[in-house]
Tab-separated table of C-alpha atoms and ligand atoms in Angstrom:
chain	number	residue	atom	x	y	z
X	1068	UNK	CA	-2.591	-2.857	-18.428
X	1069	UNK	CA	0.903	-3.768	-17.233
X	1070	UNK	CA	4.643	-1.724	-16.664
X	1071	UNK	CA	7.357	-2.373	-19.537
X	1072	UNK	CA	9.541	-5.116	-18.416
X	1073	UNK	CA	13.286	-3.003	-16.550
X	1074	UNK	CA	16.318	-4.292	-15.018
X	1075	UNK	CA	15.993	-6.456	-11.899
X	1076	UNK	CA	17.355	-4.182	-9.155
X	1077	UNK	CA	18.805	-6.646	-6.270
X	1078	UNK	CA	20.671	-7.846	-9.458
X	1079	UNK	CA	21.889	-4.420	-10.400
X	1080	UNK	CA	22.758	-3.588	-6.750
X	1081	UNK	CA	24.756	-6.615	-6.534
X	1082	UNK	CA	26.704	-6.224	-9.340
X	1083	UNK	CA	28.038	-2.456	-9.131
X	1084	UNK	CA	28.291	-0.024	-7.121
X	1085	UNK	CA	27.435	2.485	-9.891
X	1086	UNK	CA	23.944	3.614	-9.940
X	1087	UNK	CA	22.563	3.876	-13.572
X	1088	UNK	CA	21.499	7.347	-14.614
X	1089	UNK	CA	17.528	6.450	-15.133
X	1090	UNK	CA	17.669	5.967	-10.983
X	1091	UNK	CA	19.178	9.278	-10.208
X	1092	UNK	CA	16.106	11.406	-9.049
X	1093	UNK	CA	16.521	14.876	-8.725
X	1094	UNK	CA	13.636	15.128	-6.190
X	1095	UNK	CA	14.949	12.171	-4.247
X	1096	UNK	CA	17.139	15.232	-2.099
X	1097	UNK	CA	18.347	15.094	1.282
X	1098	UNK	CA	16.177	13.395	3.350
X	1099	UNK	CA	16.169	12.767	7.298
X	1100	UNK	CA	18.177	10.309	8.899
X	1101	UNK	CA	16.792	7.800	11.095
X	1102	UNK	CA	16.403	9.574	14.554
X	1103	UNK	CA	15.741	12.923	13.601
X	1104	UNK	CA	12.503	15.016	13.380
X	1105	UNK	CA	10.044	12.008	13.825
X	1106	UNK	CA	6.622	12.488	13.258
X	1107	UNK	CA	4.016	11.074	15.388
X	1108	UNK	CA	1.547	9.506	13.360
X	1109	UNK	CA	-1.466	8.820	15.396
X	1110	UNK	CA	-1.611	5.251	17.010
X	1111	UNK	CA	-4.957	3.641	16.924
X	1112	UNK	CA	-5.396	0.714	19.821
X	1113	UNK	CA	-7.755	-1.816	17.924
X	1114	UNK	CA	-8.575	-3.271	21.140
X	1115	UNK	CA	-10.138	-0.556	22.461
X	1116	UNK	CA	-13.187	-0.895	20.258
X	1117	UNK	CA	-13.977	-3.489	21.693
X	1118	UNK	CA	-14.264	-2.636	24.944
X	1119	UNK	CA	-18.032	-0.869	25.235
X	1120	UNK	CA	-16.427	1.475	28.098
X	1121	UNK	CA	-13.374	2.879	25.254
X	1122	UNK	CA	-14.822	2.209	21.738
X	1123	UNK	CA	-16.401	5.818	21.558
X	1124	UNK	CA	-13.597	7.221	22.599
X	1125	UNK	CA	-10.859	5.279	19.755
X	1126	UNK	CA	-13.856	5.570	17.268
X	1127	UNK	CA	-13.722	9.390	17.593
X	1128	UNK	CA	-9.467	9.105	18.016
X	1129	UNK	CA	-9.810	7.645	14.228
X	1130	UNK	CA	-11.953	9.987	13.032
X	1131	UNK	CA	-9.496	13.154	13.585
X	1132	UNK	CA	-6.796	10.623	12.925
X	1133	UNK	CA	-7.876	9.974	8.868
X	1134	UNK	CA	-9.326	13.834	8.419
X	1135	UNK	CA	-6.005	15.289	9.992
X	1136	UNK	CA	-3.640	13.248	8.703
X	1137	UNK	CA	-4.712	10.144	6.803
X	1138	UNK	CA	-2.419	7.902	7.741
X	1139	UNK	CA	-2.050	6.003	10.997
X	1140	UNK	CA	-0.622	3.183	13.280
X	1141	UNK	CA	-2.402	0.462	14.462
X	1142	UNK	CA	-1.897	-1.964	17.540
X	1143	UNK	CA	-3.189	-4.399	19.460
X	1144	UNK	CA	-5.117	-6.099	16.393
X	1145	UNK	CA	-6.625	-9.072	15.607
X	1146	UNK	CA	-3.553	-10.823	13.388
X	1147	UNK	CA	-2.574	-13.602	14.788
X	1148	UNK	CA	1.804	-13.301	15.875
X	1149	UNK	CA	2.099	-16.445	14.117
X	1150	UNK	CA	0.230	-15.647	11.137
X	1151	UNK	CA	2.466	-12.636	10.812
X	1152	UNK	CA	6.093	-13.868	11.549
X	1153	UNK	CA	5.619	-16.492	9.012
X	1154	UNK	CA	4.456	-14.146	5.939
X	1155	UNK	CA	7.974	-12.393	7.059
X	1156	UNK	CA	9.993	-15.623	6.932
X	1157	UNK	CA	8.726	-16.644	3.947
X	1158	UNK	CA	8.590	-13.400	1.988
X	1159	UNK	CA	12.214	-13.077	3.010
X	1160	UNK	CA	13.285	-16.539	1.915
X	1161	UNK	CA	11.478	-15.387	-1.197
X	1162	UNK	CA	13.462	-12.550	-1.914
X	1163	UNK	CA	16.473	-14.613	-1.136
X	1164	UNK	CA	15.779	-17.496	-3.895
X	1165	UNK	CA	18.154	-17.269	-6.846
X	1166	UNK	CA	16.829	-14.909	-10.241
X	1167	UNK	CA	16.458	-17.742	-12.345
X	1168	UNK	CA	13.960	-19.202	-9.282
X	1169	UNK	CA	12.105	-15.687	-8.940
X	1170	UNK	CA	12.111	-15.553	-12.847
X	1171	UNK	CA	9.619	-18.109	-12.845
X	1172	UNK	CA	6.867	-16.082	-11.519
X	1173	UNK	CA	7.949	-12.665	-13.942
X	1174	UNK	CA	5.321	-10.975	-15.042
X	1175	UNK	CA	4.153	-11.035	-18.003
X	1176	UNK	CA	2.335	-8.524	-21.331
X	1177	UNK	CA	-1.110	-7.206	-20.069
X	1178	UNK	CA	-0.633	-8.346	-16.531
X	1179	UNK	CA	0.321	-6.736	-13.426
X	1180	UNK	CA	0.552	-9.606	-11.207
X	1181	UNK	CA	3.760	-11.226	-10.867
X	1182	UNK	CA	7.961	-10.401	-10.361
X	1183	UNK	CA	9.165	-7.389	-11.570
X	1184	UNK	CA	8.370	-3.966	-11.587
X	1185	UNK	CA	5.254	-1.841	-11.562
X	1186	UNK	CA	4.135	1.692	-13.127
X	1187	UNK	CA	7.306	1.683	-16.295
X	1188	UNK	CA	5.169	2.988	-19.057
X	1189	UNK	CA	7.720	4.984	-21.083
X	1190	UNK	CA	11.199	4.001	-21.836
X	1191	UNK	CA	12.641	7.370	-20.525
X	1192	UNK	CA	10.928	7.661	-17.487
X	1193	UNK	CA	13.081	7.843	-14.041
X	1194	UNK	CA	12.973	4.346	-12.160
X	1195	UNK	CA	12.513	3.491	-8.787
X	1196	UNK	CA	15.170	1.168	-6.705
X	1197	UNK	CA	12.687	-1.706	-5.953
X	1198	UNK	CA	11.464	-4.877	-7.251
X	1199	UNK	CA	8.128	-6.119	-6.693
X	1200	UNK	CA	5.784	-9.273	-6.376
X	1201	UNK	CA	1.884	-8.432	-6.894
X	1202	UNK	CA	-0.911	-10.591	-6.438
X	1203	UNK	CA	-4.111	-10.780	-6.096
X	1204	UNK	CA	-5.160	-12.255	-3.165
X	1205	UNK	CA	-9.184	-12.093	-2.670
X	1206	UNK	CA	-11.678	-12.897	-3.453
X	1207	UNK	CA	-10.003	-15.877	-3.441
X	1208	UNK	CA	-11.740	-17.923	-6.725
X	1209	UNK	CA	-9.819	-15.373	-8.686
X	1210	UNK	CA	-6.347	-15.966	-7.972
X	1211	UNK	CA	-3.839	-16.758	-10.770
X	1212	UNK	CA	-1.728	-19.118	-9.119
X	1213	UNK	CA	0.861	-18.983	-11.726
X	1214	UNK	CA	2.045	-16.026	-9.968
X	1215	UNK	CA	2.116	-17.901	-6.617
X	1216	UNK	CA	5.766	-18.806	-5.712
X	1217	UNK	CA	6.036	-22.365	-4.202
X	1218	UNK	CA	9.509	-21.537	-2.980
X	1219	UNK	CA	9.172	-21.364	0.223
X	1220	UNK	CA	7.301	-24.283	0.193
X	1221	UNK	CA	4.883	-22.877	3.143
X	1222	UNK	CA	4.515	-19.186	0.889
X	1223	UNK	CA	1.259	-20.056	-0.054
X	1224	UNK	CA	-0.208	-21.388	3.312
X	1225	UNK	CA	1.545	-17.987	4.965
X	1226	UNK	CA	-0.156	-16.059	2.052
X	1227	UNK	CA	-3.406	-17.551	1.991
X	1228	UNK	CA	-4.011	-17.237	5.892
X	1229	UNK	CA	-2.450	-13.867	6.034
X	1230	UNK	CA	-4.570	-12.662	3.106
X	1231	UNK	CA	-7.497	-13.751	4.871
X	1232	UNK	CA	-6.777	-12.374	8.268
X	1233	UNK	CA	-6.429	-9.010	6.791
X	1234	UNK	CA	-9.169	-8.685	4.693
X	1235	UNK	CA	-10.761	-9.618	8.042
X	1236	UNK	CA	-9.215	-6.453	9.814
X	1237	UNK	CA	-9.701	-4.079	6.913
X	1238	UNK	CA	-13.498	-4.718	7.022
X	1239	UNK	CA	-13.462	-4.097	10.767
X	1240	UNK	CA	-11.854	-0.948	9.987
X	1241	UNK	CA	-14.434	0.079	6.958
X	1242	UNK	CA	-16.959	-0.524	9.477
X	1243	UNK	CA	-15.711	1.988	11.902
X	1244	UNK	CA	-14.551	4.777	9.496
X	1245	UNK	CA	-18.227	4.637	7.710
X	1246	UNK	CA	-20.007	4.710	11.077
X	1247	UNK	CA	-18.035	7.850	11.716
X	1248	UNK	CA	-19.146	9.261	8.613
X	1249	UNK	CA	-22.854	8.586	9.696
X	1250	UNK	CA	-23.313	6.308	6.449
X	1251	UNK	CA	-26.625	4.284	6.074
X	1252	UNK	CA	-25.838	0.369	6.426
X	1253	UNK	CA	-26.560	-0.211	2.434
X	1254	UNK	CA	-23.748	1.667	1.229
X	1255	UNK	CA	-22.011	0.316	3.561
X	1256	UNK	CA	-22.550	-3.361	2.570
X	1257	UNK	CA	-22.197	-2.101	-1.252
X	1258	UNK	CA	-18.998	0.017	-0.936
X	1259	UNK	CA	-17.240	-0.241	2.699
X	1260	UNK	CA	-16.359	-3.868	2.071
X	1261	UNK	CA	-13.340	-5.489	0.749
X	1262	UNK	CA	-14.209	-6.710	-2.291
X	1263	UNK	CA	-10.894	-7.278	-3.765
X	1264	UNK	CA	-7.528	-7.439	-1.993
X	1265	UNK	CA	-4.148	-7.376	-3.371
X	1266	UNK	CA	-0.855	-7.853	-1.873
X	1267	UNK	CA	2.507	-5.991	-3.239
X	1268	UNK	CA	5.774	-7.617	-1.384
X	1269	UNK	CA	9.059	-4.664	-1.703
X	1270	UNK	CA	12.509	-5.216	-2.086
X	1271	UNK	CA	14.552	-2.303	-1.427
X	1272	UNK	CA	18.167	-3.524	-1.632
X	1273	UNK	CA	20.651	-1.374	-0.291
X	1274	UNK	CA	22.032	1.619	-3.079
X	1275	UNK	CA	24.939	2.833	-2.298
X	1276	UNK	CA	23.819	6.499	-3.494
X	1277	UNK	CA	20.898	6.319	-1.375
X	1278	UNK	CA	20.404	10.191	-1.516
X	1279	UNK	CA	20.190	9.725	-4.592
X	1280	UNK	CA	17.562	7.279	-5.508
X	1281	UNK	CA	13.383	6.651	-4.277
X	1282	UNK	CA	12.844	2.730	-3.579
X	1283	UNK	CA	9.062	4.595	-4.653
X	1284	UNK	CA	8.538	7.150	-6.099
X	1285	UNK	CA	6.023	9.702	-4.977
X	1286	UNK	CA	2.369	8.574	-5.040
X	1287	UNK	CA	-1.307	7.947	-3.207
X	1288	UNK	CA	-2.548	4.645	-3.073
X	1289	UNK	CA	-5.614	3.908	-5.227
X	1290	UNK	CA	-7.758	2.020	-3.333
X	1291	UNK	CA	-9.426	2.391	0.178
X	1292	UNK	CA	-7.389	1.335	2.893
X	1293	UNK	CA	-4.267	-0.156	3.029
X	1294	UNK	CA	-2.293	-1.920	5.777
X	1295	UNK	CA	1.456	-1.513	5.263
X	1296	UNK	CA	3.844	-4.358	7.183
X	1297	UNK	CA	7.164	-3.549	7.433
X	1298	UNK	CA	9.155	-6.503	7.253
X	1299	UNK	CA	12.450	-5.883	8.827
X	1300	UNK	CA	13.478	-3.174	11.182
X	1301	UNK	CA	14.753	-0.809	8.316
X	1302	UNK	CA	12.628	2.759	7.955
X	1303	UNK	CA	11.997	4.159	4.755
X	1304	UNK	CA	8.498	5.298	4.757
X	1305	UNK	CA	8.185	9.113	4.727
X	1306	UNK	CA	5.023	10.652	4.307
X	1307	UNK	CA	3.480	14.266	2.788
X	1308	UNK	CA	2.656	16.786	5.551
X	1309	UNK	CA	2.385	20.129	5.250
X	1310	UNK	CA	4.236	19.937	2.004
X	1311	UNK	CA	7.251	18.192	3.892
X	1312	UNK	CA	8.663	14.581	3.857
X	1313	UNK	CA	8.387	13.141	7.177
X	1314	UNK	CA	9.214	9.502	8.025
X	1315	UNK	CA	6.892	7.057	9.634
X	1316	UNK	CA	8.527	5.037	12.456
X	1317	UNK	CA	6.526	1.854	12.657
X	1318	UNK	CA	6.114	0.442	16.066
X	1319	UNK	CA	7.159	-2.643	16.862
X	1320	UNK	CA	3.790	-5.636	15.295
X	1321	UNK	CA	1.999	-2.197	14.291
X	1322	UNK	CA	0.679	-1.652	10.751
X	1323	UNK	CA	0.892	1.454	9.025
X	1324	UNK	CA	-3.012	2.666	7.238
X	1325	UNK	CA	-3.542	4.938	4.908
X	1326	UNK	CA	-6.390	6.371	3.524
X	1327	UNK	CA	-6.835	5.343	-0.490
X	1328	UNK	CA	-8.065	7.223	-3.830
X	1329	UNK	CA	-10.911	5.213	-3.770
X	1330	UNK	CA	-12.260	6.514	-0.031
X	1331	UNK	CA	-11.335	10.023	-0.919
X	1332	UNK	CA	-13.594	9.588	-3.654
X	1333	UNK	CA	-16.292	8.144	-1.838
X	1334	UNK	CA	-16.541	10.231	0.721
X	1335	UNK	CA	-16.310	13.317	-1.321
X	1336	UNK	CA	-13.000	14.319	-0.142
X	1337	UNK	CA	-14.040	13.978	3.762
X	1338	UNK	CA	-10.694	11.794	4.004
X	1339	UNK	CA	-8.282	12.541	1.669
X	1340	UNK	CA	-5.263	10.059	0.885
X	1341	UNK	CA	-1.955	11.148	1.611
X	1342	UNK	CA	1.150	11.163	-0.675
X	1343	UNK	CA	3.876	8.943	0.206
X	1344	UNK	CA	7.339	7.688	-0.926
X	1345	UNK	CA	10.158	5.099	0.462
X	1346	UNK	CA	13.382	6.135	0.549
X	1347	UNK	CA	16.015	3.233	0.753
X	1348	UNK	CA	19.197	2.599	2.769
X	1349	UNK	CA	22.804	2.578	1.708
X	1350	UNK	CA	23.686	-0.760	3.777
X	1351	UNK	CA	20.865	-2.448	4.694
X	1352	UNK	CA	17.907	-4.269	2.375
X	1353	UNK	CA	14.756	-3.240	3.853
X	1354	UNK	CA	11.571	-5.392	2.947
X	1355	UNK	CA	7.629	-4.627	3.474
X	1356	UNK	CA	4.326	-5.941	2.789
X	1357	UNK	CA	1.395	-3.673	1.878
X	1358	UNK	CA	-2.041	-5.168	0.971
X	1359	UNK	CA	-4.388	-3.192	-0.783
X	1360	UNK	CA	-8.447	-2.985	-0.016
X	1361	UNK	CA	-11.005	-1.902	-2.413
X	1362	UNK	CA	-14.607	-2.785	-3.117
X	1363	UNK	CA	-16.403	-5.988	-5.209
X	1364	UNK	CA	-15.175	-5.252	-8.793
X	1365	UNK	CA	-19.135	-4.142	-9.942
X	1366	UNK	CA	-18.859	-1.099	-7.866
X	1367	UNK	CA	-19.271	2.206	-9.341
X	1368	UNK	CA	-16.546	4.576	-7.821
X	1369	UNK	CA	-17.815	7.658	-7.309
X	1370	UNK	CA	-19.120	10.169	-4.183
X	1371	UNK	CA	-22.011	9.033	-2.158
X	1372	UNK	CA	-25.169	10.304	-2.508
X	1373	UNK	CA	-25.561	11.177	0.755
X	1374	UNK	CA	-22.351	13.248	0.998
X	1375	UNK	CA	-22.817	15.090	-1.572
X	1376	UNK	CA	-25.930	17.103	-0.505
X	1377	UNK	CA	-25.311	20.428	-0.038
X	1378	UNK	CA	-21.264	20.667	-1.593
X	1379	UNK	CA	-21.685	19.226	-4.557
X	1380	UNK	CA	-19.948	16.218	-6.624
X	1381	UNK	CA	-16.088	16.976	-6.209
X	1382	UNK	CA	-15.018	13.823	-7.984
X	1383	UNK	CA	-16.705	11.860	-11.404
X	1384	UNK	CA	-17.892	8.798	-10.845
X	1385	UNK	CA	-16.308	5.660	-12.769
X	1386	UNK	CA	-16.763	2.031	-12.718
X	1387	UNK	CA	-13.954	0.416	-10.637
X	1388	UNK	CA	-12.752	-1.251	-14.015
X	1389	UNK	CA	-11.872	1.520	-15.681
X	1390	UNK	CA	-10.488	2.894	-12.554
X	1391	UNK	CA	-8.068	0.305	-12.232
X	1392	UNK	CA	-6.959	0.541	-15.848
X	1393	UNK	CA	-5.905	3.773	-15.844
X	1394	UNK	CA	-4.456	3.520	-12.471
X	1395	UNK	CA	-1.907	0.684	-13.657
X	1396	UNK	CA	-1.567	2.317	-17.375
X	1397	UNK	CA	-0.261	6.054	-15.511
X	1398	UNK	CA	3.046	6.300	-14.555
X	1399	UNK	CA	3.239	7.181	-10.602
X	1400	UNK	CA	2.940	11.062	-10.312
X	1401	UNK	CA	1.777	11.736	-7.002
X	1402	UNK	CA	-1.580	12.640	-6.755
X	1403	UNK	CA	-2.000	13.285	-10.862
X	1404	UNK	CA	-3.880	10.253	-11.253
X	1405	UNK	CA	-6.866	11.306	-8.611
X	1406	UNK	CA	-6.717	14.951	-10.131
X	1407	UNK	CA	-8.174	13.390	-13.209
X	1408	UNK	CA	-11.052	12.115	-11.216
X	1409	UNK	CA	-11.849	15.545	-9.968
X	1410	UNK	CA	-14.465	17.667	-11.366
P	1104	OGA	C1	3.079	0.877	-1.365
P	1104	OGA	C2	3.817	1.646	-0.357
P	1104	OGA	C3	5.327	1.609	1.488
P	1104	OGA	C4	6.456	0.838	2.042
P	1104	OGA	O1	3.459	-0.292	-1.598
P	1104	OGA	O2	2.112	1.443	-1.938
P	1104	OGA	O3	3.541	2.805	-0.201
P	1104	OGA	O4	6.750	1.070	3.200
P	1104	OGA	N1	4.735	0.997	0.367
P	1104	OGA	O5	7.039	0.011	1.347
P	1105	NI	NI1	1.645	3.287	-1.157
């Protein structure tokens, strides 16, 4: 498991304004400015399940919001302002440290935690105009610190209590989704709780062929929920709809969820995750911060039981090792990687 060490990009954007040929992606197209033809991905008010007299009402509002779309916006949560603006200051300062400094935490054979870049497992394969940091962030006893920067010296502190405020809000979340599914309370505690969280900071610098080039390339995410921060006020998320590229508009302290691999798998295709891709700016950087959720690492990954009566299996069941092997071992393909699950 790991991606084949590449060029650093913020490097390679500051030094030229030539875009190497490995970056030029065909698919990458014309793709909608910043105003036009916004879609309206559904907004979710967290605080109004917890009000008795509304909770019903959102509960049944995210329902039709992850079958009919997958992806959604959510306000009003329970993250702390502070804990937030200080992830962004820090992960900023971050990306602003000298190479040599960011160096320090590269990653490194077998690993996918670290600096660098994520999914390179050929040497011709197209590249994305991104660098990464990657970490694994819960359960907490497992962390490799080595990966940790300590530049800014409060990154850590900002990490740790963000990390644990959102594991916090994903299992909220879980909660609701699998009472809308009408799942019995064991499975729920076995397989609708974050188990393992990981945290992936982007760095799109500005490319000055930005038609050109995907800051990511076309994918699903692999696990079951994630909550996507953007960092700064610069849009590049555009997600699959009706075989379109639409961009998400985040609202102002709103994250973006999506609907993972893993949940489509669980729940037998009931939710289905959603292809997405980031397309970058030709003068602005734009940063974001999107934490991944998926269940204890002894879980077997595969439909429930008791969605499955009647339809049938639609995806093989594996254990969430192996999973996440061949998840970090495929290059990024869309949905290709969840097609192999399928039956
Ligand atoms: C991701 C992702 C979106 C973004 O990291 O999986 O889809 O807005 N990021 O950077
Ligand atoms: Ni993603």
């Amino acid at each position: 498991m790991g991606s084949l060490p590449v060029a650093n990009v913020q490097a390679l954007a500051a030094a030229s304004r030539d875009v190497p040929e490995r970056y030029i992606r065909p698919e990458a197209g014309a793709h909608p400015g910043f105003a036009d033809c916004g879609v309206d991905i559904p907004v979710i008010d967290f605080s109004r399940f917890l009000d008795p007299d509304s909770s019903r009402d959102e509960s049944s509002k995210l329902h039709l919001a992850c079958q009919n779309w997958g992806f959604f916006q959510l306000i009003n949560h329970t993250v702390p302002k502070e804990v937030i603006e200080k992830m962004k200051l820090d992960v900023r300062e971050f990306f602003q440290l000298p190479l040599e400094e960011k160096r320090q935490l590269a990653q490194v054979t077998g690993d996918v935690q670290g600096y660098g870049q994520l999914f390179v497992v050929s040497k011709d394969q197209k590249l994305d105009w991104a660098d990464v940091l990657y970490l694994n962030t819960q359960p907490a006893p497992e962390r490799c610190l080595r990966f940790w920067p300590t530049q800014p010296l409060t990154f850590r502190a900002a990490l740790d209590n963000y990390s644990a405020e959102l594991k916090n809000l994903a299992d909220r979340l879980l909660e609701i989704m699998a009472k809308n599914l009408e799942l019995n309370p064991d499975v729920v505690t076995d397989k609708f709780k974050v188990g393992i969280q990981s945290i992936r900071f982007n760095y799109y610098p500005p490319c000055p062929q930005a038609d050109k080039v995907l800051g990511f390339s076309q994918h699903s995410d692999a696990d079951l929920i994630t909550l996507v921060l953007q960092v700064n006020q610069v849009q590049g998320l555009q997600i699959k709809r009706s075989g379109e590229w639409f961009p998400v508009m985040p609202l102002p302290g709103a994250f973006i969820v999506n609907v993972g691999d893993i949940f489509e798998i669980l729940s037998n295709g009931r939710y289905k995750s959603i292809e997405h891709r980031v397309v970058v700016n030709t003068e602005r950087e734009r940063l974001s911060i999107a934490t991944f959720h998926s269940p204890q690492s002894h879980a077997m990954i595969g439909p429930l039981q008791e969605l499955v009566r009647g339809s049938g299996a639609r995806y093989k069941t594996v254990n969430h090792e192996d999973f996440m092997k061949l998840f970090f071992s495929s290059k990024l393909d869309g949905k290709s990687f969840l097609d192999r699950m399928r039956y």
